[in-house]
PDB file of C-alpha atoms in Angstrom:
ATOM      1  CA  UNK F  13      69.339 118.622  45.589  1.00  0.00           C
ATOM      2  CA  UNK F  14      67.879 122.237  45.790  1.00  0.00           C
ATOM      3  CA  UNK F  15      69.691 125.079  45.585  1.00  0.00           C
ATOM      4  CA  UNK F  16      69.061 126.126  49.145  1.00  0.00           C
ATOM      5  CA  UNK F  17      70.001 122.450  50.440  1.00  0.00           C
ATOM      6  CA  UNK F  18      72.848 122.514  48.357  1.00  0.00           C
ATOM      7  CA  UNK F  19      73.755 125.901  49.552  1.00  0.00           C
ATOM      8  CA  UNK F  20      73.272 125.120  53.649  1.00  0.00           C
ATOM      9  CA  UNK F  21      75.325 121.761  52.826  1.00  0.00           C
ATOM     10  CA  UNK F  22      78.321 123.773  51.402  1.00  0.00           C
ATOM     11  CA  UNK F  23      78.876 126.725  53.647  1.00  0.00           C
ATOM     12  CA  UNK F  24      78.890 123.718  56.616  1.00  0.00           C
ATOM     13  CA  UNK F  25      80.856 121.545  55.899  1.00  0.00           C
ATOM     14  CA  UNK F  26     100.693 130.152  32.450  1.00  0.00           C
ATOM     15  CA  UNK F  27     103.223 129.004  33.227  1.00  0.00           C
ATOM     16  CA  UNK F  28     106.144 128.239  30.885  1.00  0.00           C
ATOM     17  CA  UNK F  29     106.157 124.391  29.749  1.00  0.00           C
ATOM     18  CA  UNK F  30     109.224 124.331  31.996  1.00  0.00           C
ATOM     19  CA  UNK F  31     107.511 124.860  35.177  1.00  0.00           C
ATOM     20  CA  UNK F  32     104.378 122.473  33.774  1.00  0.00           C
ATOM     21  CA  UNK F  33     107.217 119.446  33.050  1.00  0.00           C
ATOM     22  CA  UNK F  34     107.638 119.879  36.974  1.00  0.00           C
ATOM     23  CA  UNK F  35     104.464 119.955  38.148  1.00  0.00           C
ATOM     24  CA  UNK F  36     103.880 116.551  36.217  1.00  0.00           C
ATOM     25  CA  UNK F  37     107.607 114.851  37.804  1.00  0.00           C
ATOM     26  CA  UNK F  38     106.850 115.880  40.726  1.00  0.00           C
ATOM     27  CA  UNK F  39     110.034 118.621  41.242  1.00  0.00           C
ATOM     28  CA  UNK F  40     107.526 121.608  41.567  1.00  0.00           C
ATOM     29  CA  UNK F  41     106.168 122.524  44.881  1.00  0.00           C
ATOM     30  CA  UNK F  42     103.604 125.122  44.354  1.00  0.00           C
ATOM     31  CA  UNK F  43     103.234 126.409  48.053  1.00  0.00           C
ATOM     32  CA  UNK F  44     105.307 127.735  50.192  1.00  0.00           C
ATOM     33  CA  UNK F  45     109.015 126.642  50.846  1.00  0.00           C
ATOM     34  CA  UNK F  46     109.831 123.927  53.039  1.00  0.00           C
ATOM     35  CA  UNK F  47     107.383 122.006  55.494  1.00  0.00           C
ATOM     36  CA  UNK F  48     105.576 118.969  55.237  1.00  0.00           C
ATOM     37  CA  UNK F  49     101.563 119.385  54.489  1.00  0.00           C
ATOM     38  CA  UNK F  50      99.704 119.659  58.266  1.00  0.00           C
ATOM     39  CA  UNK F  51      96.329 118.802  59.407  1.00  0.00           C
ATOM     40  CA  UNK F  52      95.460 122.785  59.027  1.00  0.00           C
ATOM     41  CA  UNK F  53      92.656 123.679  56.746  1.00  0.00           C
ATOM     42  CA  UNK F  54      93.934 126.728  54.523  1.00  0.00           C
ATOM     43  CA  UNK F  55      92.120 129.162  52.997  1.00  0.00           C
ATOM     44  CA  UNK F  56      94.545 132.344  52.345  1.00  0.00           C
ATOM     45  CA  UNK F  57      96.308 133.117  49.134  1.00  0.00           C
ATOM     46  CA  UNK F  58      99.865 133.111  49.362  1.00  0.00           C
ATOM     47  CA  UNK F  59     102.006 136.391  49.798  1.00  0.00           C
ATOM     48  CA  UNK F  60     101.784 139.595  50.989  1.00  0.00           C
ATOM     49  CA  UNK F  61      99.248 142.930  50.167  1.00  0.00           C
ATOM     50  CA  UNK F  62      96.120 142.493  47.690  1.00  0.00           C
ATOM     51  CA  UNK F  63      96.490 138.702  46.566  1.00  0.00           C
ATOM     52  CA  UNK F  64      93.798 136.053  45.793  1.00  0.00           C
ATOM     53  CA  UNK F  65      93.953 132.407  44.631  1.00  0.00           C
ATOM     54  CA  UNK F  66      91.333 131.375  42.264  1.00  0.00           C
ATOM     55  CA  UNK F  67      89.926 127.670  42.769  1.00  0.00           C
ATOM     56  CA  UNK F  68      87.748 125.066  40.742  1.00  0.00           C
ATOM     57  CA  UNK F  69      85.897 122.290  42.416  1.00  0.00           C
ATOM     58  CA  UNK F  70      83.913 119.097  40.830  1.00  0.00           C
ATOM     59  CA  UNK F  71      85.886 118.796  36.920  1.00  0.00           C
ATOM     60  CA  UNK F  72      86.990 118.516  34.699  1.00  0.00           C
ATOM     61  CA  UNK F  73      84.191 118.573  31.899  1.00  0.00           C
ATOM     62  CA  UNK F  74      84.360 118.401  28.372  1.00  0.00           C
ATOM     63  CA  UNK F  75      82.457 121.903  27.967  1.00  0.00           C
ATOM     64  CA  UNK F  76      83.485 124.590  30.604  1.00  0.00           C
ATOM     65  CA  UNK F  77      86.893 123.169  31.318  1.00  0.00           C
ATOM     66  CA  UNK F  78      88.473 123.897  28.189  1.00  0.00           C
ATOM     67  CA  UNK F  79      86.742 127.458  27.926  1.00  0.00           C
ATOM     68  CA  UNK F  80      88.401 128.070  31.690  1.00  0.00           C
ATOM     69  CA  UNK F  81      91.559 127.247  30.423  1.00  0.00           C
ATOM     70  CA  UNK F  82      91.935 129.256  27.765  1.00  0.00           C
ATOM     71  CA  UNK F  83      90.085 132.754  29.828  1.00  0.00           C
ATOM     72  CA  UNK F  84      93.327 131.893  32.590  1.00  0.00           C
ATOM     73  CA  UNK F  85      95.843 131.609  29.775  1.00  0.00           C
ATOM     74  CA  UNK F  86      94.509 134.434  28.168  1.00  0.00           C
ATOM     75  CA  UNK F  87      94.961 136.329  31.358  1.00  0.00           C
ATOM     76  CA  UNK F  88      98.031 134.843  32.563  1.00  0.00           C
ATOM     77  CA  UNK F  89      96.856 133.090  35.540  1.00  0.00           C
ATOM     78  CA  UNK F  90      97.585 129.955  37.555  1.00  0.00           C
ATOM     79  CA  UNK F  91      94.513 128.310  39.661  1.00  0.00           C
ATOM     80  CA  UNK F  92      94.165 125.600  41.313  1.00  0.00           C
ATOM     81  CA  UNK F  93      91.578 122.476  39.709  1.00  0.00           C
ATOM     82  CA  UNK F  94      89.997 120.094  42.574  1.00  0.00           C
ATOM     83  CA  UNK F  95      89.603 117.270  40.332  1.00  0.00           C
ATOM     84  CA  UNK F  96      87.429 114.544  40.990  1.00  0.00           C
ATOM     85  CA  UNK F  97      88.585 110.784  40.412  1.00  0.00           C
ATOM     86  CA  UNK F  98      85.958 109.535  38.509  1.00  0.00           C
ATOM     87  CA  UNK F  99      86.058 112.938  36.275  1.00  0.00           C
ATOM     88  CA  UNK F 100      89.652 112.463  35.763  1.00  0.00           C
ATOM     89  CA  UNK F 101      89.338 108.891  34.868  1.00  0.00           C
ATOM     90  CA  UNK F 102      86.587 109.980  32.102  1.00  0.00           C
ATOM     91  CA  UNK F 103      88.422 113.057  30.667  1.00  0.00           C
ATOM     92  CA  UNK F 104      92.214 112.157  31.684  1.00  0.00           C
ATOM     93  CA  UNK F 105      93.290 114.888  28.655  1.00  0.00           C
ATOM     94  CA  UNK F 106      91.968 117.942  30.247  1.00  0.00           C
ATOM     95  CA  UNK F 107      93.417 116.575  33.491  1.00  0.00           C
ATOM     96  CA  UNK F 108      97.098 116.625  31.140  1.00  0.00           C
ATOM     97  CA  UNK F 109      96.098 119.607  29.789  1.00  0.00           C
ATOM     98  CA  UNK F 110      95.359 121.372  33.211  1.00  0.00           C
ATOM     99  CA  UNK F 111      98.481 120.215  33.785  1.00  0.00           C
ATOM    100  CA  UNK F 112     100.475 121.043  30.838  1.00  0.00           C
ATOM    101  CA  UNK F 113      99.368 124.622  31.093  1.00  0.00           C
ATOM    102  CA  UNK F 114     101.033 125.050  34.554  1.00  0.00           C
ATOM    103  CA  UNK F 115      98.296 125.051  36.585  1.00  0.00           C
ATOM    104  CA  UNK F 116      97.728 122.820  40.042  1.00  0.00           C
ATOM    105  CA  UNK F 117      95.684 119.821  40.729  1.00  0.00           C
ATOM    106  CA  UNK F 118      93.729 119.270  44.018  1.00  0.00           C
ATOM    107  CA  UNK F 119      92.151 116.022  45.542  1.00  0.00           C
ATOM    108  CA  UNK F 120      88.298 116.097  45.078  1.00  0.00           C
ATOM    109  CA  UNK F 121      87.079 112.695  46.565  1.00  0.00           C
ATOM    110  CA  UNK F 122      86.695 110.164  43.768  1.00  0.00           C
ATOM    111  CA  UNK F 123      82.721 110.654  43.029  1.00  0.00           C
ATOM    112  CA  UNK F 124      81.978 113.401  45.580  1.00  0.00           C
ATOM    113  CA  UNK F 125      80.994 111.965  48.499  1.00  0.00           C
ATOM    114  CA  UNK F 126      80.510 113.549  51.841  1.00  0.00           C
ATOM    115  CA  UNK F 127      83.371 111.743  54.070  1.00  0.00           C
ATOM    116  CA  UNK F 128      82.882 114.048  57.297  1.00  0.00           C
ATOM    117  CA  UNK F 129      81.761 110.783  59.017  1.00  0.00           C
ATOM    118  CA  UNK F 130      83.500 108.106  57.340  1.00  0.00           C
ATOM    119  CA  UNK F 131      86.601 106.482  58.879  1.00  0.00           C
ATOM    120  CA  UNK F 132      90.442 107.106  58.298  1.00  0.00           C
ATOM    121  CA  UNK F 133      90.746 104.109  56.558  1.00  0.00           C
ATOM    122  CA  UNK F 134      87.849 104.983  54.060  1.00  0.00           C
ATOM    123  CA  UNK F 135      89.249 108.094  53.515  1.00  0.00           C
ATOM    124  CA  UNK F 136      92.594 106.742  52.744  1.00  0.00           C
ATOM    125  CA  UNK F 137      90.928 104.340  50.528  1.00  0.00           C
ATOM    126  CA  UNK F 138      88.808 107.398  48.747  1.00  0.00           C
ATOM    127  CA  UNK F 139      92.044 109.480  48.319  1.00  0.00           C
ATOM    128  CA  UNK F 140      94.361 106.653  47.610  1.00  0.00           C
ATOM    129  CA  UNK F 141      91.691 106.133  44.719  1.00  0.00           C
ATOM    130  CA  UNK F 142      91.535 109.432  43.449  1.00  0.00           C
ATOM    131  CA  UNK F 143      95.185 110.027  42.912  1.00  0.00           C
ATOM    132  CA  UNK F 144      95.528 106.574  41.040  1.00  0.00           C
ATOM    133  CA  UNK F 145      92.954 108.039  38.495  1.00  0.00           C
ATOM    134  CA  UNK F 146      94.530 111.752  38.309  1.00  0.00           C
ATOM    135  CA  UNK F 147      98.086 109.708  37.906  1.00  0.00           C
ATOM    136  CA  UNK F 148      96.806 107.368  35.251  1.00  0.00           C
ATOM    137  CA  UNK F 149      95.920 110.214  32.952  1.00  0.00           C
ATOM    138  CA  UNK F 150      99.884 112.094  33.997  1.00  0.00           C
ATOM    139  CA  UNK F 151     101.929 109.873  35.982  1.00  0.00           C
ATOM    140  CA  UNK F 152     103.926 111.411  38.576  1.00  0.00           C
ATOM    141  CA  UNK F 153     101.163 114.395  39.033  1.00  0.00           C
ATOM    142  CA  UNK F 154     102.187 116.302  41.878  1.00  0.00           C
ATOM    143  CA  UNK F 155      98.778 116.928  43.878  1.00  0.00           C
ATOM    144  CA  UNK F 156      99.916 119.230  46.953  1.00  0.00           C
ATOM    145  CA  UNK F 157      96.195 119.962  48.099  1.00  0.00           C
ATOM    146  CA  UNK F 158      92.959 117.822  49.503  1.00  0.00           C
ATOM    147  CA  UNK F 159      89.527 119.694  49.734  1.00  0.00           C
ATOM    148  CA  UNK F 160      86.748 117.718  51.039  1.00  0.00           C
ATOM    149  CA  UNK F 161      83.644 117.714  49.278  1.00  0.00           C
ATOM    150  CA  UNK F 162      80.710 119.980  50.599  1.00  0.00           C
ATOM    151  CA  UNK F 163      83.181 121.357  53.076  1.00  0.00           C
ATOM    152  CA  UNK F 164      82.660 118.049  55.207  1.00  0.00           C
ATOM    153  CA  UNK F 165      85.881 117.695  57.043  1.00  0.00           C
ATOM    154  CA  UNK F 166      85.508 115.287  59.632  1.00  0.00           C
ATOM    155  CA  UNK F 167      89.070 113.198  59.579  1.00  0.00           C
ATOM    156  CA  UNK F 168      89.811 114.064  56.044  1.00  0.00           C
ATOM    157  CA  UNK F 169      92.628 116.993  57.128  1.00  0.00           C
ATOM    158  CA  UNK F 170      94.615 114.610  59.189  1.00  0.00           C
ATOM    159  CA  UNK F 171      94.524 111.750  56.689  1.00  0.00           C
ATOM    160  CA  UNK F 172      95.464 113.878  53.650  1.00  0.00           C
ATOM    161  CA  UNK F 173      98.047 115.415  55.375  1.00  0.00           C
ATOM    162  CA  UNK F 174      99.440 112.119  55.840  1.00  0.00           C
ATOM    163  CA  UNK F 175      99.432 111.389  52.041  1.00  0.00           C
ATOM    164  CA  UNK F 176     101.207 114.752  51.650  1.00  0.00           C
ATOM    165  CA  UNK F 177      97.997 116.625  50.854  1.00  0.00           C
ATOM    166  CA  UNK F 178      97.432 120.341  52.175  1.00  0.00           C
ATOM    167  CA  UNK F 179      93.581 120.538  53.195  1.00  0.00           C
ATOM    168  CA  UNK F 180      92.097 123.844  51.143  1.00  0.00           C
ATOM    169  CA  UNK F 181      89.482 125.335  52.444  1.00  0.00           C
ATOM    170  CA  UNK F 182      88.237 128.802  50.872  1.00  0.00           C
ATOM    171  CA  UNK F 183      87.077 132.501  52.070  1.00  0.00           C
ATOM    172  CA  UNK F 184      84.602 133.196  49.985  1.00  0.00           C
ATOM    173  CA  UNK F 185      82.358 130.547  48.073  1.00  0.00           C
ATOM    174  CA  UNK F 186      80.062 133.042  45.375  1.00  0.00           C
ATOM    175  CA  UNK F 187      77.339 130.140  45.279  1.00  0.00           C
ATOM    176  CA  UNK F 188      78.119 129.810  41.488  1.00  0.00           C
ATOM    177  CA  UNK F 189      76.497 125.783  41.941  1.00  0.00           C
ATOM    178  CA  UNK F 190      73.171 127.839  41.838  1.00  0.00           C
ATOM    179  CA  UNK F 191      73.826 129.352  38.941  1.00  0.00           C
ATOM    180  CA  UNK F 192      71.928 132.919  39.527  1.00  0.00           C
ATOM    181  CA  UNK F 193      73.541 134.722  36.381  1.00  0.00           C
ATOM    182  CA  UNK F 194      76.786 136.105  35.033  1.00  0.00           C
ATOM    183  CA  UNK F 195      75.867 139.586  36.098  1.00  0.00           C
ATOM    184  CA  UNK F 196      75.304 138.288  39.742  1.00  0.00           C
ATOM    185  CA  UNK F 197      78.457 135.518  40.196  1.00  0.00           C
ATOM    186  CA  UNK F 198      80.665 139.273  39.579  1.00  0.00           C
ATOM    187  CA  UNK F 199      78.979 140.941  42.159  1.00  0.00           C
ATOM    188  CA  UNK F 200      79.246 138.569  44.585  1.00  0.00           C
ATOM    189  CA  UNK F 201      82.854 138.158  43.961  1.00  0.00           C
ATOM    190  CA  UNK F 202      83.541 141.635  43.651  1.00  0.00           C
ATOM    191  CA  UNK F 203      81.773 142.405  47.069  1.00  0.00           C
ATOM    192  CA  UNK F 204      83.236 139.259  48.690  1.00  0.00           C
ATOM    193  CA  UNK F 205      86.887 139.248  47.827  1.00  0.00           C
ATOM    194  CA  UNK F 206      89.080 140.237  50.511  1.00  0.00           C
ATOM    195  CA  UNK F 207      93.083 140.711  50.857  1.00  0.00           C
ATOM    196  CA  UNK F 208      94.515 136.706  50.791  1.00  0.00           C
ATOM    197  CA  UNK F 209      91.171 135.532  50.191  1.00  0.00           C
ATOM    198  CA  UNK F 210      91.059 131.404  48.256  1.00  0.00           C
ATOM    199  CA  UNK F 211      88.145 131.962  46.160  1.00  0.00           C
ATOM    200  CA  UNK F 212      85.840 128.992  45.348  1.00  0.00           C
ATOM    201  CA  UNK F 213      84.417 128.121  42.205  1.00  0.00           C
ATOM    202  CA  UNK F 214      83.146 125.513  39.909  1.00  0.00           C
ATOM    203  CA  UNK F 215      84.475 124.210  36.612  1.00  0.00           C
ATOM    204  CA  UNK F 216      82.586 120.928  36.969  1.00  0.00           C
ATOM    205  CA  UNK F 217      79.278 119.525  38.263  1.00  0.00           C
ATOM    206  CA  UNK F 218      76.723 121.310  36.118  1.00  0.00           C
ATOM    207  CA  UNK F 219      76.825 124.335  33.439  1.00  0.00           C
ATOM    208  CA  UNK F 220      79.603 126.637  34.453  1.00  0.00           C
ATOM    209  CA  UNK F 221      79.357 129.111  31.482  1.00  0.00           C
ATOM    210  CA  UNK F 222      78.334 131.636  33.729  1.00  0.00           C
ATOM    211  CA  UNK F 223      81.610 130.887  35.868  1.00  0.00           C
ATOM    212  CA  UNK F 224      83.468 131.118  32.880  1.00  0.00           C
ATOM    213  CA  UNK F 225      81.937 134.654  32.179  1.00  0.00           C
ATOM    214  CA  UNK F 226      82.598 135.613  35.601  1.00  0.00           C
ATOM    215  CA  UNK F 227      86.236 134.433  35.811  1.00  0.00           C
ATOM    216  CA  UNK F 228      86.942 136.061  32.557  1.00  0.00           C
ATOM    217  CA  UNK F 229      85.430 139.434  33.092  1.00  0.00           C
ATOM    218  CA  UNK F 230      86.635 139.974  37.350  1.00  0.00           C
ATOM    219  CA  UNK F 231      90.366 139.442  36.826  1.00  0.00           C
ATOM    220  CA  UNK F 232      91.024 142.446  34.924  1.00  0.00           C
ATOM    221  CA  UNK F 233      88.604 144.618  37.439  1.00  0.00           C
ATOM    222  CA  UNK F 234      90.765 142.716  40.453  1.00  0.00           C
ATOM    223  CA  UNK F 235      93.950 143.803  38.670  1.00  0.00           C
ATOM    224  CA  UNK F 236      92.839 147.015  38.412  1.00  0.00           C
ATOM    225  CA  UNK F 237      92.356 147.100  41.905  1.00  0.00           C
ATOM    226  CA  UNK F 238      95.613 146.290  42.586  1.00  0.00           C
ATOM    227  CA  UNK F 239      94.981 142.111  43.204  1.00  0.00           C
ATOM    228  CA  UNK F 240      97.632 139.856  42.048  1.00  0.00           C
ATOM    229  CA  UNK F 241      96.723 135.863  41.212  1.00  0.00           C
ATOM    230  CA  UNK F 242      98.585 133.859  43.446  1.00  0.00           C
ATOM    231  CA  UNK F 243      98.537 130.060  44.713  1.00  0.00           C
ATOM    232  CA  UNK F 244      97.205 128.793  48.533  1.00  0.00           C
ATOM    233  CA  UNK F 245      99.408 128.383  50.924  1.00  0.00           C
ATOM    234  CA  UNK F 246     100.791 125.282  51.396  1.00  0.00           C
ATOM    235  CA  UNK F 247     102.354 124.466  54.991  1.00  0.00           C
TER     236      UNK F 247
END
């Protein structure tokens, strides 16, 4: 797909080991307290003043995922990882290690298919999939958020609501699927980022070295600026 097609078809459609050994029972919610996941698509960080969530769509992979990793521990921040099924399935110990560094896990689809017109019961089917893989690799993963690939809603917010998956959309997408250089991915997010904003981003899908750069080299000019890393919300 070209980077222009690619482009027009997205914008349509560390925490102690404590808090990790939750995440993987299950006893750790990561959004907000109390409710039951809705239908709503949401796309702001959670709490108040200059927040951000950081997100990573299409991994893991055995090259940029690890390198991630160790830029957010480094820097002492949580993200969120929109893992695909049939990633997971083929690297389940990144998906443990994501994990066991006390970071969140997001339904992806299982390969990445656009389900904006397929039925409720294929997307059930889809998402039913894709949790079996993440769980094979840590059973009992807590996965609190669904984002549909490309953007493609259709019925996807109401079913994964239903499986007790938050839909996560995003504010501000820096196109790093292109990829158009280090230098460029920070000046998009730099000029993009907005109080609350759920940032997307790649760790998967192609070469994401440049993300890597990006990620490590904006959150210490965002923290200057007063940002703090936070999760989505999670209704």
């Amino acid at each position: 797909m070209s980077a222009t097609r690619h482009r027009t078809v997205r914008l349509r459609h560390l925490a102690a080991p404590l808090f990790a050994a939750g995440l993987i029972l299950g006893t750790a919610t990561p959004g907000s307290a109390g409710g039951r996941p809705t239908p709503t698509i949401v796309d702001t960080a959670r709490g108040h003043g200059t927040v951000v969530s950081y997100t990573f769509d299409d991994g893991p992979n055995p090259v940029d995922t690890p390198r991630l990793l160790a830029v957010l521990k480094a820097h002492r921040v949580r993200a969120v990882f929109c893992v695909q099924g049939n990633h997971a399935r083929e690297y389940p110990a990144l998906v443990r290690r994501i994990v066991a560094e006390g970071h969140v896990l997001c339904n992806h689809s299982l390969q990445h298919d656009d389900l904006g017109t397929a039925t409720p019961e294929q997307i059930r089917a889809d998402l039913l999939a894709t949790n079996a893989a993440i769980r094979a690799a840590v059973p009992r993963a807590h996965i609190p958020y669904f984002r549909a690939p490309y953007g493609s809603w259709g019925e996807t917010p109401t079913v994964a609501a239903g499986l007790g998956m938050q839909p996560l959309g995003w504010r501000l997408a820096i196109s790093d699927w292109e990829p158009p250089g280090t230098d460029e991915l920070v000046r998009r997010l730099m000029d993009g980022i907005t109080s609350g904003a759920v940032v997307l981003m790649h760790d998967g899908g192609g070469d994401r070295s440049q993300t890597v750069e990006a990620v490590e080299r904006t959150i210490p000019l965002l923290r200057a600026q007063g940002y703090r890393f936070t999760l989505p919300e999670h209704r």
